[in-house]
């Protein structure tokens, strides 16, 4: 289970660049994701077999951008890739990327899968 690739693919599907923790590109719209927690959910033969990973996925847009359709599409893309969307919150933040304010829409998600070797 390559979680980073799943999240980057979800971003590409809606036309957004995506990066772990910090996006440093030129686009005024982006997706960033941060790993918050990881818990083993299945042991076998004294080995960790499956984990649940909890993440914060942020969709970042300019304040004046109509983000609602993109929010709906990203939620759908996350679910299609096996993520459980626990909650969605939106707020405005201080200036970044040369726009007045950045609207951050945060999806709290988790995914369970096999441990990567």
PDB file of N, CA and C in Angstrom, residues 13-55:
ATOM      1  N   UNK A  13      -6.224  13.516 -10.317  1.00  0.00           N
ATOM      2  CA  UNK A  13      -7.551  13.244 -10.888  1.00  0.00           C
ATOM      3  C   UNK A  13      -8.426  14.492 -10.908  1.00  0.00           C
ATOM      4  N   UNK A  14      -8.188  15.419  -9.995  1.00  0.00           N
ATOM      5  CA  UNK A  14      -8.982  16.658 -10.001  1.00  0.00           C
ATOM      6  C   UNK A  14      -8.155  17.860 -10.471  1.00  0.00           C
ATOM      7  N   UNK A  15      -6.950  17.605 -10.989  1.00  0.00           N
ATOM      8  CA  UNK A  15      -6.133  18.676 -11.557  1.00  0.00           C
ATOM      9  C   UNK A  15      -5.301  19.464 -10.574  1.00  0.00           C
ATOM     10  N   UNK A  16      -4.988  18.885  -9.419  1.00  0.00           N
ATOM     11  CA  UNK A  16      -4.202  19.571  -8.402  1.00  0.00           C
ATOM     12  C   UNK A  16      -2.854  18.874  -8.232  1.00  0.00           C
ATOM     13  N   UNK A  17      -1.762  19.630  -8.103  1.00  0.00           N
ATOM     14  CA  UNK A  17      -0.515  19.008  -7.696  1.00  0.00           C
ATOM     15  C   UNK A  17      -0.621  18.624  -6.225  1.00  0.00           C
ATOM     16  N   UNK A  18       0.070  17.559  -5.832  1.00  0.00           N
ATOM     17  CA  UNK A  18       0.004  17.100  -4.442  1.00  0.00           C
ATOM     18  C   UNK A  18       1.408  16.819  -3.924  1.00  0.00           C
ATOM     19  N   UNK A  19       1.611  17.055  -2.632  1.00  0.00           N
ATOM     20  CA  UNK A  19       2.913  16.825  -2.011  1.00  0.00           C
ATOM     21  C   UNK A  19       2.714  16.499  -0.538  1.00  0.00           C
ATOM     22  N   UNK A  20       3.657  15.753   0.001  1.00  0.00           N
ATOM     23  CA  UNK A  20       3.609  15.454   1.428  1.00  0.00           C
ATOM     24  C   UNK A  20       4.091  16.669   2.215  1.00  0.00           C
ATOM     25  N   UNK A  21       3.333  17.067   3.197  1.00  0.00           N
ATOM     26  CA  UNK A  21       3.640  18.130   4.163  1.00  0.00           C
ATOM     27  C   UNK A  21       3.656  19.551   3.599  1.00  0.00           C
ATOM     28  N   UNK A  22       4.394  19.808   2.510  1.00  0.00           N
ATOM     29  CA  UNK A  22       4.557  21.178   2.031  1.00  0.00           C
ATOM     30  C   UNK A  22       4.650  21.190   0.514  1.00  0.00           C
ATOM     31  N   UNK A  23       3.777  21.954  -0.126  1.00  0.00           N
ATOM     32  CA  UNK A  23       3.829  22.130  -1.577  1.00  0.00           C
ATOM     33  C   UNK A  23       4.618  23.398  -1.864  1.00  0.00           C
ATOM     34  N   UNK A  24       5.644  23.290  -2.691  1.00  0.00           N
ATOM     35  CA  UNK A  24       6.489  24.448  -2.980  1.00  0.00           C
ATOM     36  C   UNK A  24       6.466  24.846  -4.459  1.00  0.00           C
ATOM     37  N   UNK A  25       5.472  24.378  -5.189  1.00  0.00           N
ATOM     38  CA  UNK A  25       5.345  24.712  -6.603  1.00  0.00           C
ATOM     39  C   UNK A  25       4.686  26.061  -6.813  1.00  0.00           C
ATOM     40  N   UNK A  26       4.323  26.328  -8.062  1.00  0.00           N
ATOM     41  CA  UNK A  26       3.786  27.633  -8.455  1.00  0.00           C
ATOM     42  C   UNK A  26       2.266  27.717  -8.479  1.00  0.00           C
ATOM     43  N   UNK A  27       1.584  26.594  -8.428  1.00  0.00           N
ATOM     44  CA  UNK A  27       0.131  26.609  -8.534  1.00  0.00           C
ATOM     45  C   UNK A  27      -0.505  27.258  -7.302  1.00  0.00           C
ATOM     46  N   UNK A  28      -1.592  28.016  -7.529  1.00  0.00           N
ATOM     47  CA  UNK A  28      -2.297  28.607  -6.385  1.00  0.00           C
ATOM     48  C   UNK A  28      -3.311  27.625  -5.796  1.00  0.00           C
ATOM     49  N   UNK A  29      -3.417  26.434  -6.405  1.00  0.00           N
ATOM     50  CA  UNK A  29      -4.254  25.361  -5.876  1.00  0.00           C
ATOM     51  C   UNK A  29      -3.361  24.139  -5.693  1.00  0.00           C
ATOM     52  N   UNK A  30      -3.460  23.485  -4.547  1.00  0.00           N
ATOM     53  CA  UNK A  30      -2.632  22.314  -4.298  1.00  0.00           C
ATOM     54  C   UNK A  30      -3.259  21.438  -3.225  1.00  0.00           C
ATOM     55  N   UNK A  31      -2.699  20.247  -3.124  1.00  0.00           N
ATOM     56  CA  UNK A  31      -3.084  19.325  -2.060  1.00  0.00           C
ATOM     57  C   UNK A  31      -1.822  18.957  -1.298  1.00  0.00           C
ATOM     58  N   UNK A  32      -1.910  19.023   0.022  1.00  0.00           N
ATOM     59  CA  UNK A  32      -0.828  18.547   0.867  1.00  0.00           C
ATOM     60  C   UNK A  32      -1.407  17.526   1.827  1.00  0.00           C
ATOM     61  N   UNK A  33      -0.553  16.599   2.246  1.00  0.00           N
ATOM     62  CA  UNK A  33      -1.028  15.592   3.186  1.00  0.00           C
ATOM     63  C   UNK A  33       0.037  15.330   4.244  1.00  0.00           C
ATOM     64  N   UNK A  34      -0.438  15.073   5.452  1.00  0.00           N
ATOM     65  CA  UNK A  34       0.424  14.855   6.602  1.00  0.00           C
ATOM     66  C   UNK A  34      -0.014  13.593   7.318  1.00  0.00           C
ATOM     67  N   UNK A  35       0.957  12.731   7.590  1.00  0.00           N
ATOM     68  CA  UNK A  35       0.690  11.516   8.354  1.00  0.00           C
ATOM     69  C   UNK A  35       0.533  11.909   9.821  1.00  0.00           C
ATOM     70  N   UNK A  36      -0.582  11.521  10.435  1.00  0.00           N
ATOM     71  CA  UNK A  36      -0.852  11.882  11.821  1.00  0.00           C
ATOM     72  C   UNK A  36      -0.636  10.730  12.794  1.00  0.00           C
ATOM     73  N   UNK A  37      -0.967   9.515  12.385  1.00  0.00           N
ATOM     74  CA  UNK A  37      -0.889   8.380  13.304  1.00  0.00           C
ATOM     75  C   UNK A  37      -0.878   7.092  12.491  1.00  0.00           C
ATOM     76  N   UNK A  38      -0.278   6.067  13.040  1.00  0.00           N
ATOM     77  CA  UNK A  38      -0.277   4.751  12.413  1.00  0.00           C
ATOM     78  C   UNK A  38      -0.439   3.711  13.520  1.00  0.00           C
ATOM     79  N   UNK A  39      -1.381   2.789  13.312  1.00  0.00           N
ATOM     80  CA  UNK A  39      -1.675   1.784  14.335  1.00  0.00           C
ATOM     81  C   UNK A  39      -1.761   0.403  13.712  1.00  0.00           C
ATOM     82  N   UNK A  40      -1.124  -0.538  14.341  1.00  0.00           N
ATOM     83  CA  UNK A  40      -1.217  -1.916  13.884  1.00  0.00           C
ATOM     84  C   UNK A  40      -2.595  -2.455  14.218  1.00  0.00           C
ATOM     85  N   UNK A  41      -3.237  -3.089  13.236  1.00  0.00           N
ATOM     86  CA  UNK A  41      -4.575  -3.628  13.450  1.00  0.00           C
ATOM     87  C   UNK A  41      -4.622  -5.143  13.261  1.00  0.00           C
ATOM     88  N   UNK A  42      -3.537  -5.718  12.737  1.00  0.00           N
ATOM     89  CA  UNK A  42      -3.510  -7.168  12.549  1.00  0.00           C
ATOM     90  C   UNK A  42      -2.093  -7.695  12.751  1.00  0.00           C
ATOM     91  N   UNK A  43      -1.958  -8.616  13.688  1.00  0.00           N
ATOM     92  CA  UNK A  43      -0.706  -9.326  13.922  1.00  0.00           C
ATOM     93  C   UNK A  43      -0.908 -10.783  13.532  1.00  0.00           C
ATOM     94  N   UNK A  44       0.141 -11.426  13.011  1.00  0.00           N
ATOM     95  CA  UNK A  44       0.119 -12.857  12.738  1.00  0.00           C
ATOM     96  C   UNK A  44       1.552 -13.360  12.846  1.00  0.00           C
ATOM     97  N   UNK A  45       1.727 -14.472  13.527  1.00  0.00           N
ATOM     98  CA  UNK A  45       3.070 -15.047  13.717  1.00  0.00           C
ATOM     99  C   UNK A  45       4.053 -14.024  14.266  1.00  0.00           C
ATOM    100  N   UNK A  46       3.604 -13.264  15.241  1.00  0.00           N
ATOM    101  CA  UNK A  46       4.415 -12.220  15.870  1.00  0.00           C
ATOM    102  C   UNK A  46       4.887 -11.133  14.903  1.00  0.00           C
ATOM    103  N   UNK A  47       4.189 -10.958  13.812  1.00  0.00           N
ATOM    104  CA  UNK A  47       4.537  -9.941  12.819  1.00  0.00           C
ATOM    105  C   UNK A  47       3.351  -9.000  12.590  1.00  0.00           C
ATOM    106  N   UNK A  48       3.671  -7.749  12.360  1.00  0.00           N
ATOM    107  CA  UNK A  48       2.668  -6.751  11.996  1.00  0.00           C
ATOM    108  C   UNK A  48       2.260  -7.017  10.548  1.00  0.00           C
ATOM    109  N   UNK A  49       0.977  -7.250  10.305  1.00  0.00           N
ATOM    110  CA  UNK A  49       0.499  -7.565   8.946  1.00  0.00           C
ATOM    111  C   UNK A  49      -0.308  -6.437   8.312  1.00  0.00           C
ATOM    112  N   UNK A  50      -1.124  -5.756   9.095  1.00  0.00           N
ATOM    113  CA  UNK A  50      -1.913  -4.644   8.582  1.00  0.00           C
ATOM    114  C   UNK A  50      -1.866  -3.483   9.551  1.00  0.00           C
ATOM    115  N   UNK A  51      -1.918  -2.284   8.979  1.00  0.00           N
ATOM    116  CA  UNK A  51      -1.935  -1.065   9.777  1.00  0.00           C
ATOM    117  C   UNK A  51      -3.061  -0.165   9.289  1.00  0.00           C
ATOM    118  N   UNK A  52      -3.511   0.689  10.182  1.00  0.00           N
ATOM    119  CA  UNK A  52      -4.405   1.784   9.804  1.00  0.00           C
ATOM    120  C   UNK A  52      -3.592   3.061   9.946  1.00  0.00           C
ATOM    121  N   UNK A  53      -3.589   3.848   8.879  1.00  0.00           N
ATOM    122  CA  UNK A  53      -2.853   5.103   8.855  1.00  0.00           C
ATOM    123  C   UNK A  53      -3.864   6.241   8.832  1.00  0.00           C
ATOM    124  N   UNK A  54      -3.665   7.201   9.711  1.00  0.00           N
ATOM    125  CA  UNK A  54      -4.531   8.370   9.822  1.00  0.00           C
ATOM    126  C   UNK A  54      -3.793   9.563   9.218  1.00  0.00           C
ATOM    127  N   UNK A  55      -4.489  10.324   8.368  1.00  0.00           N
ATOM    128  CA  UNK A  55      -3.861  11.440   7.680  1.00  0.00           C
ATOM    129  C   UNK A  55      -4.746  12.669   7.673  1.00  0.00           C
TER     130      UNK A  55
END
